[in-house]
XYZ file of C-alpha atoms in Angstrom:
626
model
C -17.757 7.363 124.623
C -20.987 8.851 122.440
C -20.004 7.354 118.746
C -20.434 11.447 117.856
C -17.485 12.098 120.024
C -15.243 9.114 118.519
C -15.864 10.262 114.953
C -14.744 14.131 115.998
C -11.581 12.542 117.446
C -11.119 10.332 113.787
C -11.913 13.504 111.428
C -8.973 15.391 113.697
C -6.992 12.348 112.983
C -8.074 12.263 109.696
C -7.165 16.088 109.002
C -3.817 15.761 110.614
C -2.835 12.646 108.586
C -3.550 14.235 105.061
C -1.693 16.908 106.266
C 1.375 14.441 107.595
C 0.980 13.153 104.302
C 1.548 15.569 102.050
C 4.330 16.693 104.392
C 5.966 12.783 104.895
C 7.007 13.009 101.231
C 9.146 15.988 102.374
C 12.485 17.398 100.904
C 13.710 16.865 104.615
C 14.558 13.220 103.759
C 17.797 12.213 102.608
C 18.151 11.618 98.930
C 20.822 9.216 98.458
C 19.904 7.597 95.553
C 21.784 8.018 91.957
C 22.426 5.998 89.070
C 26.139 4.547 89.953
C 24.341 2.804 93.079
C 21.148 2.185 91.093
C 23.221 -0.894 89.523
C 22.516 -2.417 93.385
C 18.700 -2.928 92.980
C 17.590 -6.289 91.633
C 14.830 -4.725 89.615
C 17.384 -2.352 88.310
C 19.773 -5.205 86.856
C 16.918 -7.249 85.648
C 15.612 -4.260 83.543
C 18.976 -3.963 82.053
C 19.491 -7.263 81.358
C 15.379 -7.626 80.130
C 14.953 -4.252 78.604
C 11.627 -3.960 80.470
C 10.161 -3.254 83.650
C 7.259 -5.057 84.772
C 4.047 -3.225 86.581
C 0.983 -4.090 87.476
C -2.269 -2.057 87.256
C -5.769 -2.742 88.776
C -7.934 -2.859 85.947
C -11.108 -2.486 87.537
C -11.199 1.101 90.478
C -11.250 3.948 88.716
C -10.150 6.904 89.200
C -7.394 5.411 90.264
C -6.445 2.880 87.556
C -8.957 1.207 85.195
C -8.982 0.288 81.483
C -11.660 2.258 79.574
C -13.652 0.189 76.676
C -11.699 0.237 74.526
C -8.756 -1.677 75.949
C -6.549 1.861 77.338
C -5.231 2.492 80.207
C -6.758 5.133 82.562
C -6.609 6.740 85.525
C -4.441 8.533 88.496
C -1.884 4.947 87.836
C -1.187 5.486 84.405
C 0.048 8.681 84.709
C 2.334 8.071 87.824
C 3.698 5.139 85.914
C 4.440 7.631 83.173
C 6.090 10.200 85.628
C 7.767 7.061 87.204
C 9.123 6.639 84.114
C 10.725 9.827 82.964
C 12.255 10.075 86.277
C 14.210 6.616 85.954
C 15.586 7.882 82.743
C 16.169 11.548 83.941
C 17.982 10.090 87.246
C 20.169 7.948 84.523
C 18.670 4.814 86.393
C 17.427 3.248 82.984
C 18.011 4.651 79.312
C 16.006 4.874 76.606
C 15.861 0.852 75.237
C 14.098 0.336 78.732
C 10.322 0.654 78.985
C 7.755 0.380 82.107
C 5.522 -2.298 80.613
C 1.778 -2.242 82.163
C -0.148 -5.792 83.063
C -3.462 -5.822 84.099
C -4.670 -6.837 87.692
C -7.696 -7.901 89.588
C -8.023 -7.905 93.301
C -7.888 -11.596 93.691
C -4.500 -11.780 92.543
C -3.081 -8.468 93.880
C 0.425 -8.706 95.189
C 0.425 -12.391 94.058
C 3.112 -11.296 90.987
C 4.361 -9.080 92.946
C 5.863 -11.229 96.388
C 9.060 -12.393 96.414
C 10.280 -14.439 95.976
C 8.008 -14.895 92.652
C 5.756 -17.723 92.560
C 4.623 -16.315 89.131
C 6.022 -16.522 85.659
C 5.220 -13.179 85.425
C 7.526 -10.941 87.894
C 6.452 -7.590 88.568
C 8.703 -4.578 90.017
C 5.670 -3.122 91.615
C 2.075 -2.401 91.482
C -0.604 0.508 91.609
C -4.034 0.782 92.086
C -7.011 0.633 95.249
C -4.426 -0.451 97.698
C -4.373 0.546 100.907
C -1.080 0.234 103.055
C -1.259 -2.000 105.914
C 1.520 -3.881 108.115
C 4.109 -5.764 105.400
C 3.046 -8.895 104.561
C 5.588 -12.060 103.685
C 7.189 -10.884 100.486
C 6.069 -7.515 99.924
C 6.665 -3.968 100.745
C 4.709 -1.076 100.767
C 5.856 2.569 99.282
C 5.494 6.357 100.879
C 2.005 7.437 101.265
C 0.848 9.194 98.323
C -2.727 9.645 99.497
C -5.047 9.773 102.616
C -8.806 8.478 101.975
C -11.656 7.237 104.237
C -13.782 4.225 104.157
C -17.789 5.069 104.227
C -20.815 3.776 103.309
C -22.735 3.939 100.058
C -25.872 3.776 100.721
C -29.693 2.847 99.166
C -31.866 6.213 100.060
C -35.073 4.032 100.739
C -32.646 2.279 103.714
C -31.476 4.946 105.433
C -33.439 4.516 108.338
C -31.852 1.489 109.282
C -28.562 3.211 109.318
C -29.898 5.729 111.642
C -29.104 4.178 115.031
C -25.395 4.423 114.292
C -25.429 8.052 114.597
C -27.698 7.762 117.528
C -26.715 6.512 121.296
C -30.180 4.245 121.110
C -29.693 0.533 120.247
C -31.426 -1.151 117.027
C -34.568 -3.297 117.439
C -34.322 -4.906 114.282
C -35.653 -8.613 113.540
C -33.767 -10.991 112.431
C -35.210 -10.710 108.405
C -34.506 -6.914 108.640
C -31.295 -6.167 109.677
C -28.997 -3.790 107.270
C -26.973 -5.861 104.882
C -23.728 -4.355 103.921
C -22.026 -5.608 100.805
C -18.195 -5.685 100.552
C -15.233 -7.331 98.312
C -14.364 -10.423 100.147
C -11.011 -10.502 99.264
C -10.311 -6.738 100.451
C -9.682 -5.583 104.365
C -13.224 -3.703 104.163
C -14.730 -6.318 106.882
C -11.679 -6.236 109.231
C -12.310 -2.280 109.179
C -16.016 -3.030 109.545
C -15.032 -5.141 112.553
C -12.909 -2.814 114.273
C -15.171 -0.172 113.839
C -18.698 -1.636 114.528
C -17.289 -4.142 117.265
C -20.484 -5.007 119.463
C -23.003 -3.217 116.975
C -22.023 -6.198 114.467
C -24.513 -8.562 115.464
C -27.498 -5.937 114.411
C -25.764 -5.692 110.725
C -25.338 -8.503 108.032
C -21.891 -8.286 106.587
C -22.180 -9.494 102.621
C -19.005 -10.816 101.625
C -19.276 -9.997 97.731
C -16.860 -12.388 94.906
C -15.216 -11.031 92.374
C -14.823 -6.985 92.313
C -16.301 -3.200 91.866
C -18.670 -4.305 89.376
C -19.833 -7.426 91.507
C -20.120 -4.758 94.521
C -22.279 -2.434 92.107
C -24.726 -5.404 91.029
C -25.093 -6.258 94.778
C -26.320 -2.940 95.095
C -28.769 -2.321 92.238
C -30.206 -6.386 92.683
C -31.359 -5.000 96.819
C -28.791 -7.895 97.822
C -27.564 -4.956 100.019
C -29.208 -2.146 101.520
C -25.362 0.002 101.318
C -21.902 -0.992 100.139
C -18.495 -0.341 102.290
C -15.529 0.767 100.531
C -12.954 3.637 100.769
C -14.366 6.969 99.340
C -12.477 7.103 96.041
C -14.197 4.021 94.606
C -17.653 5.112 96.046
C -17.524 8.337 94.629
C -17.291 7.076 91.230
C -19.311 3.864 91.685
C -22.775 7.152 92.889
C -21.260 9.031 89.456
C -22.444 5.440 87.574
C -25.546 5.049 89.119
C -26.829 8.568 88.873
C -26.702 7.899 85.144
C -29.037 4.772 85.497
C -30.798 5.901 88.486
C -30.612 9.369 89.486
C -30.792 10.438 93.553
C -31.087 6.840 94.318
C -28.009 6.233 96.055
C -25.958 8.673 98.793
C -22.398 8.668 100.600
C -22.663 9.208 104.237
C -19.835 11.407 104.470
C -20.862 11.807 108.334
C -20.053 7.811 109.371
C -16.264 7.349 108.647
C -15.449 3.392 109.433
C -11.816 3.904 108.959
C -8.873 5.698 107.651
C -7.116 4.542 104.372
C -3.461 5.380 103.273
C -2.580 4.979 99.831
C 0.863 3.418 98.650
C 2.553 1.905 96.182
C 2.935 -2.370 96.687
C 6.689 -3.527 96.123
C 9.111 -6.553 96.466
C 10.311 -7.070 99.667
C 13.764 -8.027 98.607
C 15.143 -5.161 96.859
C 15.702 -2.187 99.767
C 17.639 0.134 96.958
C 14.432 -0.327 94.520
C 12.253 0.766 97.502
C 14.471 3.519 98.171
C 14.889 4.480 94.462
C 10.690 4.569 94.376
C 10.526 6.356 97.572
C 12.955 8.914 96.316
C 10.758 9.274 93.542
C 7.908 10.344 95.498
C 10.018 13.071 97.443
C 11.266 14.421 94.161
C 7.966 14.468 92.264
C 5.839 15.734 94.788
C 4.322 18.684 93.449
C 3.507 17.121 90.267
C 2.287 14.067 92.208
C -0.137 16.285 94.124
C -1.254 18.009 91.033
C -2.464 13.848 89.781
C -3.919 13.381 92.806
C -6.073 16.946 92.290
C -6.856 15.827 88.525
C -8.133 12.096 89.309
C -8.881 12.019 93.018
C -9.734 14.625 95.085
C -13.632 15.570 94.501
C -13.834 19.566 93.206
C -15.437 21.921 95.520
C -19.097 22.463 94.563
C -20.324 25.574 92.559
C -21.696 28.554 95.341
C -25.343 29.521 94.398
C -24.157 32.591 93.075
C -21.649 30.451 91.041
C -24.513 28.369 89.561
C -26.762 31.664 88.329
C -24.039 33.009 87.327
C -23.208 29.360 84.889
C -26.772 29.725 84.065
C -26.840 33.108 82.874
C -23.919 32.369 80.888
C -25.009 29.579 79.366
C -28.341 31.415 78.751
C -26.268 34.357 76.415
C -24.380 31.783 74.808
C -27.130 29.496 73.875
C -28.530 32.949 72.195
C -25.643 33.790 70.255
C -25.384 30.191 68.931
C -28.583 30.853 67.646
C -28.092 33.970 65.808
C -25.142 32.648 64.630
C -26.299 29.611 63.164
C -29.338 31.662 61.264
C -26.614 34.034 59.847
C -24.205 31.384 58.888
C -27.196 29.627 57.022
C -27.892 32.858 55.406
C -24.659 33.395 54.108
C -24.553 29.845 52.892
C -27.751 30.232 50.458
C -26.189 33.829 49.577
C -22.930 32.299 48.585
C -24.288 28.639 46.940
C -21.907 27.076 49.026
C -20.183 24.432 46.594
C -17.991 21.170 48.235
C -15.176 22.076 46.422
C -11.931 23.211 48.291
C -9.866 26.102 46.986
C -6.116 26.161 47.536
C -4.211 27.810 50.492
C -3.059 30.702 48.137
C -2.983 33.717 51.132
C 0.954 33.176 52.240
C -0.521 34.853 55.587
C -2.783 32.392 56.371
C -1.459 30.286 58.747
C -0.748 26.303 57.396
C -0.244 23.079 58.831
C 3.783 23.352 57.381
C 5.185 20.099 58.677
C 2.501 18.056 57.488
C 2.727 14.773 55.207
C 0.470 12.568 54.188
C 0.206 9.481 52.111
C -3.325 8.796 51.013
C -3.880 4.796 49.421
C -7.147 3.739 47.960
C -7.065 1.037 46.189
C -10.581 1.558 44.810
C -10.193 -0.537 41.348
C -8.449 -3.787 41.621
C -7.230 -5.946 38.294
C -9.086 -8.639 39.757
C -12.589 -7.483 39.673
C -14.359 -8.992 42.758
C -11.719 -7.378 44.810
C -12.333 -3.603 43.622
C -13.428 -0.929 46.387
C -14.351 2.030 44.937
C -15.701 3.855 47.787
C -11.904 3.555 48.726
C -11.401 6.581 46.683
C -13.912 8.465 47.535
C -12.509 7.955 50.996
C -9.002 9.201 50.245
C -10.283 11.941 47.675
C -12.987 13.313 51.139
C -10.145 12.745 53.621
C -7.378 14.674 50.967
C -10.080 17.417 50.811
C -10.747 18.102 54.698
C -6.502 17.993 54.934
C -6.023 20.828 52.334
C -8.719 22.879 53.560
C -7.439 26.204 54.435
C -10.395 26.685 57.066
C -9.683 23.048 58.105
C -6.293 21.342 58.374
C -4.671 23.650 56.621
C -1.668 20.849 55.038
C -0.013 22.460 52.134
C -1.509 21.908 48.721
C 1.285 20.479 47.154
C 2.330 17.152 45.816
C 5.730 17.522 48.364
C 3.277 17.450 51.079
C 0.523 15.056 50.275
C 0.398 12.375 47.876
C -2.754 9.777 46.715
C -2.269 6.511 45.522
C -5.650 4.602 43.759
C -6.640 2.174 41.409
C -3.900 1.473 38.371
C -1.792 3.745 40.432
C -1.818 1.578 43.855
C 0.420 -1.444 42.885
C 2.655 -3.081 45.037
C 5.784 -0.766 43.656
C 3.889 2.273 43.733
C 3.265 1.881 47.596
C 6.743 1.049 48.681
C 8.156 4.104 46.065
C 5.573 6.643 47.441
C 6.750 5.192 51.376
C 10.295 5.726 50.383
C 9.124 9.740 49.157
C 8.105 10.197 52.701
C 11.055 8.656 54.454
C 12.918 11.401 52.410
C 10.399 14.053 53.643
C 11.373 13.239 57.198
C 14.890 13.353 56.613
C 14.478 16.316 55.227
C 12.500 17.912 57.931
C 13.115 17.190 61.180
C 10.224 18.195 62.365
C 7.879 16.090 59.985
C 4.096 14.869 61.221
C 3.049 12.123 58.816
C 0.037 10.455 57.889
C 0.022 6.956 56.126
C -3.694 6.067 55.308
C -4.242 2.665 53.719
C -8.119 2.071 52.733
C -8.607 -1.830 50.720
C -8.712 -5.303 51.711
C -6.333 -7.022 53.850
C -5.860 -10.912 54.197
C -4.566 -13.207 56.472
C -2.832 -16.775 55.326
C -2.818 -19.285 57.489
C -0.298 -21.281 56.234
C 2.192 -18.834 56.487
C 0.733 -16.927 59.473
C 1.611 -13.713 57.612
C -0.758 -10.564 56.724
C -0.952 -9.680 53.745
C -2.307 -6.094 52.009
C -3.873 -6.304 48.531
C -3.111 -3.569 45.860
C -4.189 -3.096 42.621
C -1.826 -5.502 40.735
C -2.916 -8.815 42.750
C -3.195 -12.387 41.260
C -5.208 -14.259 42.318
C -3.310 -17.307 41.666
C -0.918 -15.837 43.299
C -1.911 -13.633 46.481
C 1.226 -14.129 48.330
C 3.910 -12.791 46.033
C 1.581 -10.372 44.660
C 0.402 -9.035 48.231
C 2.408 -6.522 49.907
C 3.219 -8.018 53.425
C 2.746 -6.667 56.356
C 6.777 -7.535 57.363
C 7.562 -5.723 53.527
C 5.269 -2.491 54.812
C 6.663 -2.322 58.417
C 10.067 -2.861 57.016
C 9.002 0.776 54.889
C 7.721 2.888 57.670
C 10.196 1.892 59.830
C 12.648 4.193 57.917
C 10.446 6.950 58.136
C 12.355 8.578 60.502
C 9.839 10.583 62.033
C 8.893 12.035 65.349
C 5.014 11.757 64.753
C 4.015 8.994 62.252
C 0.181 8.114 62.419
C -0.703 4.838 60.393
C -4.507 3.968 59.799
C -5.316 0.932 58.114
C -8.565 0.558 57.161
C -8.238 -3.273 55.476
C -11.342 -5.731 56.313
C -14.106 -4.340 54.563
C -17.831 -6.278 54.414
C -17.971 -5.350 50.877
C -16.124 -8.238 47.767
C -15.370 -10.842 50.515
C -17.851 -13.405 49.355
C -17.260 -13.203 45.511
C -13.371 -13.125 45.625
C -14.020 -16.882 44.585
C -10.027 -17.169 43.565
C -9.009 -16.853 46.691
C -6.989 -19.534 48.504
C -8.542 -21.333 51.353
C -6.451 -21.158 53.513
C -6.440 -17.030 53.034
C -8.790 -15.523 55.352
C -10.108 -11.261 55.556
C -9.751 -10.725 59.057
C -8.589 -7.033 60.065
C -4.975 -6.335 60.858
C -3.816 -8.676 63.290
C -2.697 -7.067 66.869
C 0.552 -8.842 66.252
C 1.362 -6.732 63.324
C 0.059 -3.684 64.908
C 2.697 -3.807 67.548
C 5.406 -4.696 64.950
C 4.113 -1.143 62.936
C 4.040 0.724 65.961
C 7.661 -0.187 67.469
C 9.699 3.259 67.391
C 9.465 6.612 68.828
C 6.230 8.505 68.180
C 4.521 6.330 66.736
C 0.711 5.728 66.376
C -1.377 2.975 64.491
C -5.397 2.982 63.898
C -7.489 0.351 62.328
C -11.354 0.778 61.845
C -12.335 -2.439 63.104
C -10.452 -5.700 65.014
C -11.353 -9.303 66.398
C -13.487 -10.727 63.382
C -15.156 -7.711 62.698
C -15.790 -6.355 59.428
C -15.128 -2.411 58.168
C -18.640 -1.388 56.771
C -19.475 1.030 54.047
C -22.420 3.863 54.702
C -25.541 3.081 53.279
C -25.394 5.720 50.088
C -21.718 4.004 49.133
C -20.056 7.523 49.807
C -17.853 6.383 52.247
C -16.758 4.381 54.855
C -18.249 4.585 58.203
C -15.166 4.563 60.017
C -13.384 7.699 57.047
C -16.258 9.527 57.342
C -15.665 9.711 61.435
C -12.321 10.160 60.721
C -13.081 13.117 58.589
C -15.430 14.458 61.489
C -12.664 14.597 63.666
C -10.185 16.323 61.454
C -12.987 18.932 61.555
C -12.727 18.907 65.049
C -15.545 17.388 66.585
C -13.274 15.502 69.174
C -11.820 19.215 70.438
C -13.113 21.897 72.731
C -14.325 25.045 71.288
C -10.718 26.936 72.156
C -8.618 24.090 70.920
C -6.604 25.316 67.645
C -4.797 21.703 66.734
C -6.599 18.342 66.482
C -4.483 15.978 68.087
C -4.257 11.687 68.311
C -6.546 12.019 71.501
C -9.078 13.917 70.123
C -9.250 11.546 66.989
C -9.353 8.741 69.283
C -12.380 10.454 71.542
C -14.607 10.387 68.405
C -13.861 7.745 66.739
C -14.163 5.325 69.725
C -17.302 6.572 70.242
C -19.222 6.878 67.155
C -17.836 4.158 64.765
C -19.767 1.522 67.212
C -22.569 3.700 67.256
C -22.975 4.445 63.031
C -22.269 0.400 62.460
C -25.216 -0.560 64.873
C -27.581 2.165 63.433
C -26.758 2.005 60.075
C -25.875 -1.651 59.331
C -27.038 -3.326 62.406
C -23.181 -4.785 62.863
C -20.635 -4.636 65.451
C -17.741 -2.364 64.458
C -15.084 -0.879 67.290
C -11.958 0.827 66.297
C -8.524 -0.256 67.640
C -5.795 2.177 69.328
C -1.864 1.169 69.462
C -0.424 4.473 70.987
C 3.420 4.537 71.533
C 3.847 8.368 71.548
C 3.124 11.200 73.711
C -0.112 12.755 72.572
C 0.974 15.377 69.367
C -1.031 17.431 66.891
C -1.603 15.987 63.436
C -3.605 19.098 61.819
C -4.863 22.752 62.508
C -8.049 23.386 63.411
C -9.362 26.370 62.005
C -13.121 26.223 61.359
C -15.711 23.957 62.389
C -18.991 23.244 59.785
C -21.991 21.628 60.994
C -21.984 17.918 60.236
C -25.187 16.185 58.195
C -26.167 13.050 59.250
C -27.336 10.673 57.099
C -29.883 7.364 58.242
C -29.559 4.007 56.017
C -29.289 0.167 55.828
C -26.575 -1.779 55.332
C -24.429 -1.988 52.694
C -23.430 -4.824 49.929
């Protein structure tokens, strides 16, 4: 049979299996799970018993499930383990002291935590990522489909002719130097596909059996190793999104040569049939909201029509013209007006405010031992205090019930834990409280007592650790802020006094805030903790000594310049957009220094300020500071 015909026949099949597959998670199945049997499943008892459930992610194929650079989880994955999770505690099979925890994976050792019975320390209830379902192997079970994909070629446009003669009846006449090479993951099922597929045509290919991963595939690639790469069309996809940024029109998908079809699943243990159940239930029951994941992450949008694209382009056009006039008359009105930095108080009771917000603002700027003074530290909290009382900005209340600032003589150790005990009774009072705790000074870590330690004003020298305030003594504080939405940024290893603080114990070392502490501060309900650098990097100061690098993007994104132009609230994610991105960026321009902002998120994304005006930002060029 002409290989034309075959792959008519397999894009029939194809067709009818998405369509069997978004119709096999149907409400025509039995549901007969609920939480008096849950108590049956192994994983179930164990996650009672462990207050955990264990899953496992691929790091490394996005969409579907990747971690992005700065350590977060991404992709179609995280989210289903999300909806995976409110379901469990909506079905009453876990409660609320139970949490899906989320390890990281590689395709070498896929499945490997996952068989049972374990022959890992680490047990896993299940795991998620580029895994197609295939006949059960020893130990493990696979899940309902969730998704139909198809495994194609990626391949090098300057090659293409050698690819030709598959879509042709004529045989190859290739030599034995210029056969097509075809990279794929060694440890995936991508050559028994090839196999099946290509049967007597193998001999005129070279089959490249790649180590390691994606990224291993993708070097293969862009080295010529390989004329095309073989994987299912989800990876490939974004793998031709990658290298168009490096090299544009290089690379193409033959959508027209489909080696095989791929159905996605979950990978569970084989032992526990009511866990299986409970997670196929789950699919039935979540369907719709399932398909709408697979829409966001997976499936490819339709391309613009032509009259879709002039009409984008004409669009674009007007609005790139009334940006301009705008921006002339807004400059106009700022030399008419002598714009001056100051920021007036919200006094128009119609405009609206941000009415739940609180904020706690520490700087400890001057320090009664000299070498350890910061005084850009104030500046930081006085510019961040400013952008958060803005009526046109932020829009917190103006008001010492709403936002308070600690610096120098007033930043002691007492002052601190008073001012965190003022907003625990804000909460209490307000149930529906967003607070801010912003600590900018140095922070130190003994290693004797293998405790972090915060330096206020008051410190001794002689005596750092009962003059510090620990970190136990300030998580011990915010824990009884009772609060919904509690953001913490600590901004505590800064470049600047480290190497004249001569007093200092040896064994005391400014590091930033260990990730240790960080999960200790951000145990609890809605809570979220920042710090401006981590590892053994240092928090560097702007080259004019105005501010911080990391405040002043902090600042920037209060303003909005993490949101879309019809967002009205800045929210964690949008701080975390910006800042991710252009704290690295300002500490290699400006102080020619590594400097990458750390994330512990253990809320639901929430707003922490209006956003009610945007003003265009100035950037400033410098060297390194002192």
């Amino acid at each position: 049979m002409p290989l034309s015909k075959i792959m008519n026949i397999k894009h029939l099949f194809f067709t009818t299996l998405t369509g069997v597959t978004l119709l096999l998670i149907p409400s025509a199945v039995a549901q007969t799970s609920s939480a008096s049997s849950s108590t049956s499943s192994r994983i179930i008892r164990e996650a009672i018993a462990t207050k955990r459930i264990n899953w496992g992610l691929r790091q490394d194929s996005p969409p579907i499930s990747f971690k992005d650079p700065i350590g977060g989880w991404e992709g179609f994955c995280t989210n289903l383990t999300d909806l995976l999770d409110k379901y469990l505690r909506e079905k009453q099979f876990i409660n609320n002291d139970i949490n899906i925890v989320r390890y990281p994976i590689s395709i070498q050792d896929r499945f490997k935590k996952t068989r049972y019975p374990y022959q890992d320390s680490l047990h896993l209830a299940g795991e998620c990522g580029s895994d197609s379902i295939r006949k059960n192997e020893t130990g493990i079970t696979f899940s309902h489909v969730f998704y139909a994909t198809k495994t194609l070629l990626l391949i090098r446009k300057t090659e293409e002719a050698k690819f030709s003669f598959l879509k042709t009846n004529s045989l190859p006449n290739f030599s034995s130097n210029s056969k097509p090479k075809i990279g794929v993951i060694n440890t995936s099922i991508t050559p028994d596909r090839l196999q099946s597929f290509f049967n007597s045509l193998l001999s005129e290919m070279e089959i490249v059996n790649i180590q390691g991963g994606r990224s291993q595939l993708i070097d293969a690639l862009v080295d010529k190793r390989v004329d095309a790469v073989a994987s299912d069309e989800i990876i490939l996809r974004r793998i031709l999104k990658e290298l168009d940024l490096e090299t544009p029109n290089e690379f193409y998908i033959d959508s027209e040569l489909v080696i095989s079809y791929e159905t996605y699943g979950l990978i569970l243990p084989s032992d526990d049939s009511k866990w299986v159940q409970i997670i196929n239930d789950f699919f039935i029951n979540k369907k719709y909201d399932i398909q709408l994941l697979t829409q966001q992450y997976i499936i490819p949008p339709s391309p613009p029509s032509l009259f879709t694209k002039k009409l984008i382009f004409i669009l674009l056009m007007i609005i790139a013209t009334l940006s301009g006039l705008s921006w002339v008359g807004y400059m106009y009105w700022v030399r008419r007006q002598n714009f001056r930095s100051e920021i007036k108080p919200n006094l128009d009771p119609k405009t609206p405010i941000f009415a739940n917000g609180y904020a706690l603002l520490i700087g400890v700027g001057e320090s009664d031992y000299q070498p350890l003074s910061l005084p850009v530290t104030v500046k930081d909290i006085q510019a961040l205090h400013q952008v958060l009382v803005d009526p046109n900005f932020c829009a917190y209340p103006n008001n010492r019930q709403h936002i308070r600032l600690l610096h120098d003589q007033e930043a002691t150790r007492s002052k601190i834990l008073e001012q965190l005990n003022w907003l625990k009774q804000q909460a209490e009072a307000n149930p529906e409280a967003t607070v801010v705790v912003y600590y900018s000074g140095h922070g130190w870590f003994s290693k004797s007592q293998n405790s972090y330690y915060l330096l206020p004003h008051d410190i001794n020298p002689f005596d750092l650790e009962s003059s510090s305030l620990s970190a136990e003594d300030f998580t011990n504080a915010l824990r009884h802020i009772k609060s919904q939405r509690l953001l913490v940024i600590i901004d505590s290893c800064h470049a600047a006094g480290m190497a004249t603080a001569k007093k200092a114990p040896s064994d005391f070392k400014e590091i930033p805030i260990p990730e240790s502490v960080i999960n200790d501060l951000s145990q609890g309900k809605g809570r979220v903790v920042f710090t401006s650098s981590q590892g053994e990097e240092s928090s560097w100061i702007r080259p004019d000594k105005q501010m911080s690098i990391y405040t002043y993007h902090l600042i920037e994104a209060m303003k909005g310049e993490g949101n879309q132009a019809h967002e009205n609230f800045v929210k964690i994610s949008h701080l975390m957009k910006h800042l991710s991105h252009q704290v690295p960026v300002s500490a290699r321009t400006l102080c020619q220094e590594e400097q990458t902002p750390y994330f512990s998120v253990e809320a639901e994304d929430f707003p922490i300020a209006l956003l009610k005006g945007r003003r265009p930002k100035i950037r400033q060029q410098g060297v390194k500071s002192d």
